[in-house]
Coordinates of C-alpha atoms in Angstrom, one line a residue:
Chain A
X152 CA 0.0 0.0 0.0
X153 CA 1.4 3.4 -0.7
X154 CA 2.6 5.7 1.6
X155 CA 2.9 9.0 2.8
X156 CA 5.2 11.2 5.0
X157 CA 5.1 14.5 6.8
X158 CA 7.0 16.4 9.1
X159 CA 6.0 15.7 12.3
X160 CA 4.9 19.5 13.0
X161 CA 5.2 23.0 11.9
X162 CA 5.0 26.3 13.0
X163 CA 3.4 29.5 10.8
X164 CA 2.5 33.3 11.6
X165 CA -0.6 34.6 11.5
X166 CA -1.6 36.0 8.2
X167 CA 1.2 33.9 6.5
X168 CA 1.3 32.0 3.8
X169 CA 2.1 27.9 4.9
X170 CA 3.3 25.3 2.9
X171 CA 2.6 21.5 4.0
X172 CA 5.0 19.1 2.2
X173 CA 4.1 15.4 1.2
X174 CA 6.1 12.8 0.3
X175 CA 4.7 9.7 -1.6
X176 CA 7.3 7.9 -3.2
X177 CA 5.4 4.9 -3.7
X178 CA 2.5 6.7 -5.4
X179 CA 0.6 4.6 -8.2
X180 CA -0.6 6.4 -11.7
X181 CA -4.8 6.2 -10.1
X182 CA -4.1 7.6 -7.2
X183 CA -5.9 10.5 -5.9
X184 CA -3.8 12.5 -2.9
X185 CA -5.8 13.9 -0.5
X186 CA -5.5 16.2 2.3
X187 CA -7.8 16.4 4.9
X188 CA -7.2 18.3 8.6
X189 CA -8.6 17.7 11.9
X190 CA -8.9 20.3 14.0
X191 CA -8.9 20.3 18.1
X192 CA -11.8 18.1 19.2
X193 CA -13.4 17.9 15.8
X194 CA -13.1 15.0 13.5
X195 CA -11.3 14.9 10.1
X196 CA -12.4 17.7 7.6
X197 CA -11.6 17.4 3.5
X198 CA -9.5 20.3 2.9
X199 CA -8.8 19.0 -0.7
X200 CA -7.6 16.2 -3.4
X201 CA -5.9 16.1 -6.5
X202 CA -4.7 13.1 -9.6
X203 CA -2.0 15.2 -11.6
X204 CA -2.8 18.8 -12.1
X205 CA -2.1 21.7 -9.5
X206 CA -6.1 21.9 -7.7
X207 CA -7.3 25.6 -6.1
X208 CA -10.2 25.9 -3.6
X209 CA -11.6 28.4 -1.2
X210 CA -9.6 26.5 1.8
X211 CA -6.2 25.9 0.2
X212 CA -4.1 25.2 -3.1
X213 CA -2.4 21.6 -3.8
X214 CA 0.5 21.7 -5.6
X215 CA 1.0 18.4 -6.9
X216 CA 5.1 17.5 -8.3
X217 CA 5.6 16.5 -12.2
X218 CA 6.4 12.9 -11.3
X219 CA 3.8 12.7 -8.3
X220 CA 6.0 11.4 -5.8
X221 CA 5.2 14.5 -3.6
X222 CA 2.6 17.4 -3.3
X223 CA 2.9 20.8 -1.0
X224 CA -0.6 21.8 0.3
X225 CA -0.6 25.5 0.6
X226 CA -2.3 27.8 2.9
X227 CA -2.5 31.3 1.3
X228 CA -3.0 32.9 4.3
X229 CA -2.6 30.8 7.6
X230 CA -5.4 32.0 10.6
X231 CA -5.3 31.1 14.3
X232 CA -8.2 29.0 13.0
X233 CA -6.0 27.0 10.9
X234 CA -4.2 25.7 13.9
X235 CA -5.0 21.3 13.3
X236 CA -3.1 18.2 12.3
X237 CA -3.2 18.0 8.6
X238 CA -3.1 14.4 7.3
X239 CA -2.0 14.0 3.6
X240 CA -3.7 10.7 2.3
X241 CA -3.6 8.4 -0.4
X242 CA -6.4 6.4 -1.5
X243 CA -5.6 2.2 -0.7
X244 CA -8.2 -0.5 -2.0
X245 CA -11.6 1.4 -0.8
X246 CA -10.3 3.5 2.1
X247 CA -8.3 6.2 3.1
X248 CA -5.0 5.0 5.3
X249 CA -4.6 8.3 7.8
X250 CA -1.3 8.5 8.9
X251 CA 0.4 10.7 12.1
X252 CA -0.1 14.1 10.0
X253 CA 1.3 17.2 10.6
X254 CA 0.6 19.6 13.7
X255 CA 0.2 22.9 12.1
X256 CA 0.8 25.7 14.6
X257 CA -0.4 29.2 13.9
X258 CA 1.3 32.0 16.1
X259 CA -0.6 35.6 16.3
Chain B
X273 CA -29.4 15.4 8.1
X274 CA -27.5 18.0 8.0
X275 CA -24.7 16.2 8.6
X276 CA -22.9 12.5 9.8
X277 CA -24.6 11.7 13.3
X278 CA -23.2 10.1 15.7
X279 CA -24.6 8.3 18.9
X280 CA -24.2 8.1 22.0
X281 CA -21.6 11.2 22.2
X282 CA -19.8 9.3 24.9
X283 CA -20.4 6.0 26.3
X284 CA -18.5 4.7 29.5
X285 CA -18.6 1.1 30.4
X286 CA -17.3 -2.0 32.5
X287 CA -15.3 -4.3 31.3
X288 CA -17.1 -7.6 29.9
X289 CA -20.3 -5.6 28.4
X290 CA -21.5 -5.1 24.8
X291 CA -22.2 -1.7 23.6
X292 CA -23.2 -0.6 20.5
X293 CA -22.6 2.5 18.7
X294 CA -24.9 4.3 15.5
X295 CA -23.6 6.1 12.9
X296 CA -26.6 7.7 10.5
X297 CA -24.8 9.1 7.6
X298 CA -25.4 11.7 5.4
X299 CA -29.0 11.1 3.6
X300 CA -28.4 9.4 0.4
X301 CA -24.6 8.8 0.6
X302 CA -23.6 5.4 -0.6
X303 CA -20.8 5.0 1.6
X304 CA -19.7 4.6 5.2
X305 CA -16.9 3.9 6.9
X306 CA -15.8 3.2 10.6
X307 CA -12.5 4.4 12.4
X308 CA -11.2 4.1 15.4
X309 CA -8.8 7.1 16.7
X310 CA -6.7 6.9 19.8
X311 CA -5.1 10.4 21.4
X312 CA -2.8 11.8 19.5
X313 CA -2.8 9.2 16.2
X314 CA -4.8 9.4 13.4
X315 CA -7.6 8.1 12.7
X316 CA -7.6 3.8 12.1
X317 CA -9.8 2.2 9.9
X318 CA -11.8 -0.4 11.0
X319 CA -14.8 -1.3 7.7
X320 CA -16.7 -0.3 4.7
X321 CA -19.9 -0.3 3.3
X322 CA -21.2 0.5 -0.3
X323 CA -24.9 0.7 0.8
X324 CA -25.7 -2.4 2.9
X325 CA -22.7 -4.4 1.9
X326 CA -19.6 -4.5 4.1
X327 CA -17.4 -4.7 1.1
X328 CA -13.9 -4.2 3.6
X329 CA -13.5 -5.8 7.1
X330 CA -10.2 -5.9 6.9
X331 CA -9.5 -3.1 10.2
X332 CA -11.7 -4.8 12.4
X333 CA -9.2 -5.7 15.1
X334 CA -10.6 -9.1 16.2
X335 CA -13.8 -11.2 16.2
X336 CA -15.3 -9.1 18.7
X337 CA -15.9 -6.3 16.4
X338 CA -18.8 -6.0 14.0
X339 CA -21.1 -3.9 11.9
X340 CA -23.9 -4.0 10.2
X341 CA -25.5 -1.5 8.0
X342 CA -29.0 -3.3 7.1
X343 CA -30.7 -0.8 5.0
X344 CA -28.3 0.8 3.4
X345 CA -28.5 3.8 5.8
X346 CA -28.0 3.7 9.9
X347 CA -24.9 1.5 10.3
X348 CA -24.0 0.1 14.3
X349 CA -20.7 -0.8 15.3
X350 CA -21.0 -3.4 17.7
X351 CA -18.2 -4.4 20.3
X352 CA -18.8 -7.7 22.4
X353 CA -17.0 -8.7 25.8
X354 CA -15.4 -4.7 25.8
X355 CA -11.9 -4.6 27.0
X356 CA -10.1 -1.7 28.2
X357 CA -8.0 -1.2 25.0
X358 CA -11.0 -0.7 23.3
X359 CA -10.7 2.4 24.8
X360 CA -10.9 5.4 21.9
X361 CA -12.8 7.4 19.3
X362 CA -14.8 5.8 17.1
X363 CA -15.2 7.8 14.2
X364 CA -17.8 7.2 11.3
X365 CA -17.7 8.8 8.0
X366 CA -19.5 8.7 4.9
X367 CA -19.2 9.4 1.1
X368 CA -22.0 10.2 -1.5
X369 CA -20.9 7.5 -4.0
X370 CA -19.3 4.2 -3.8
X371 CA -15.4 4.1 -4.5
X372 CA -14.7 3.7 -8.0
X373 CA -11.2 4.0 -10.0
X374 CA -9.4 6.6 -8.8
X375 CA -11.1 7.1 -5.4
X376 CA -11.3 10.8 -5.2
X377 CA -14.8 11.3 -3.2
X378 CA -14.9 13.5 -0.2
X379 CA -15.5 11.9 3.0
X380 CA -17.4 13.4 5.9
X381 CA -16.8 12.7 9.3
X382 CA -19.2 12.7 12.2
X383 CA -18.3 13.8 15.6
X384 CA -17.4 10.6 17.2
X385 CA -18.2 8.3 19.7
X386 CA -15.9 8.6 23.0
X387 CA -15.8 5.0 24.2
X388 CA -14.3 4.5 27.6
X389 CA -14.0 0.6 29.5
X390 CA -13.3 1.1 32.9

């Protein structure tokens, strides 16, 4: 099954831009990345998902590498509200594996 | 619904009992799904359903664990004989059509069932 890794954590400023890296070496050519973030107390919210192409959406930007073995999600302008653990995903059989994700941390 | 509802929002219990949590997704999503999150990890999954078939079982950590989704709607995770490293989040999510090539459909998450086994 493929994998992903992320730093364990990372710190932004307020107002910031924020770039969440993703490495998936082990990527196949149908698999959809996701990202999805789960913020304190809350279950896992889609942030978004992408095949090949570079994907913008009111929440963030994925930037996805030409050979697919890693994508940046991009936060244009990070909030205090923006403070979660952001899990990049790919898709294995009919599920999505979560991994440890990153701890985003948003200083004002 | 509005939304992926979850019940009961916490559920504390002895060792040795059944319990039995619902998950009512998402009106007319095809698919659910069942994890289990411990403090600090991401979430684990546990099964699958495309409408009333559990098409993936393959989480579930033992025989004590099972769901059922009969209708194709409401889904119950059931745990027999609870033991205390049962302990966790049980998360259920679902997803308006079934997974096809490429899997790229959103999932939504309810708020989670807080199991505790004293």
């Amino acid at each position: 099954d493929a994998k992903t890794t992320q730093p364990n954590s990372m710190e932004s400023n307020e107002e910031e831009p924020v770039h969440l890296p993703c490495n998936h070496s082990t990527i196949s050519g149908t698999d959809y990345i996701h990202w999805y973030r789960q913020l304190p107390s809350q279950g896992p919210e889609y942030v978004i998902h992408g095949l090949t192409s570079n994907v913008n959406n009111r929440m963030a930007s994925l930037a996805i590498a030409e050979d697919r073995k890693s994508s940046t999600l991009i936060l244009h302008r990070a909030t205090l509200r923006d403070a979660a653990v952001y899990y990049c995903i790919l898709k294995y059989g009919n599920k999505l594996v979560f991994g440890a994700g990153t701890i985003l941390r948003v200083k004002s | 619904g509005a939304g992926v509802s979850q019940s009961p929002r916490y559920k504390v219990t002895k060792r040795g009992q059944d319990v039995a949590l619902r998950c009512d997704p998402i009106s007319g999503h095809v698919s659910l799904y069942w994890y289990r999150q411990a403090l600090g990890q991401g979430p684990e999954f546990l099964t699958y359903f495309n409408y009333e078939a559990q098409q993936d079982k393959s989480g579930l950590p033992n025989d004590r664990f099972s769901a059922e989704r009969p209708e194709g709607s409401i889904s119950t995770l059931t745990i027999q004989r609870t033991e205390q490293r049962d302990s966790a989040m049980y998360r259920c999510a679902s997803s308006l059509e079934g997974t096809g090539k490429g899997f790229d459909e959103k999932l939504f998450f309810g708020s989670g069932t807080q199991l505790s086994v004293l």
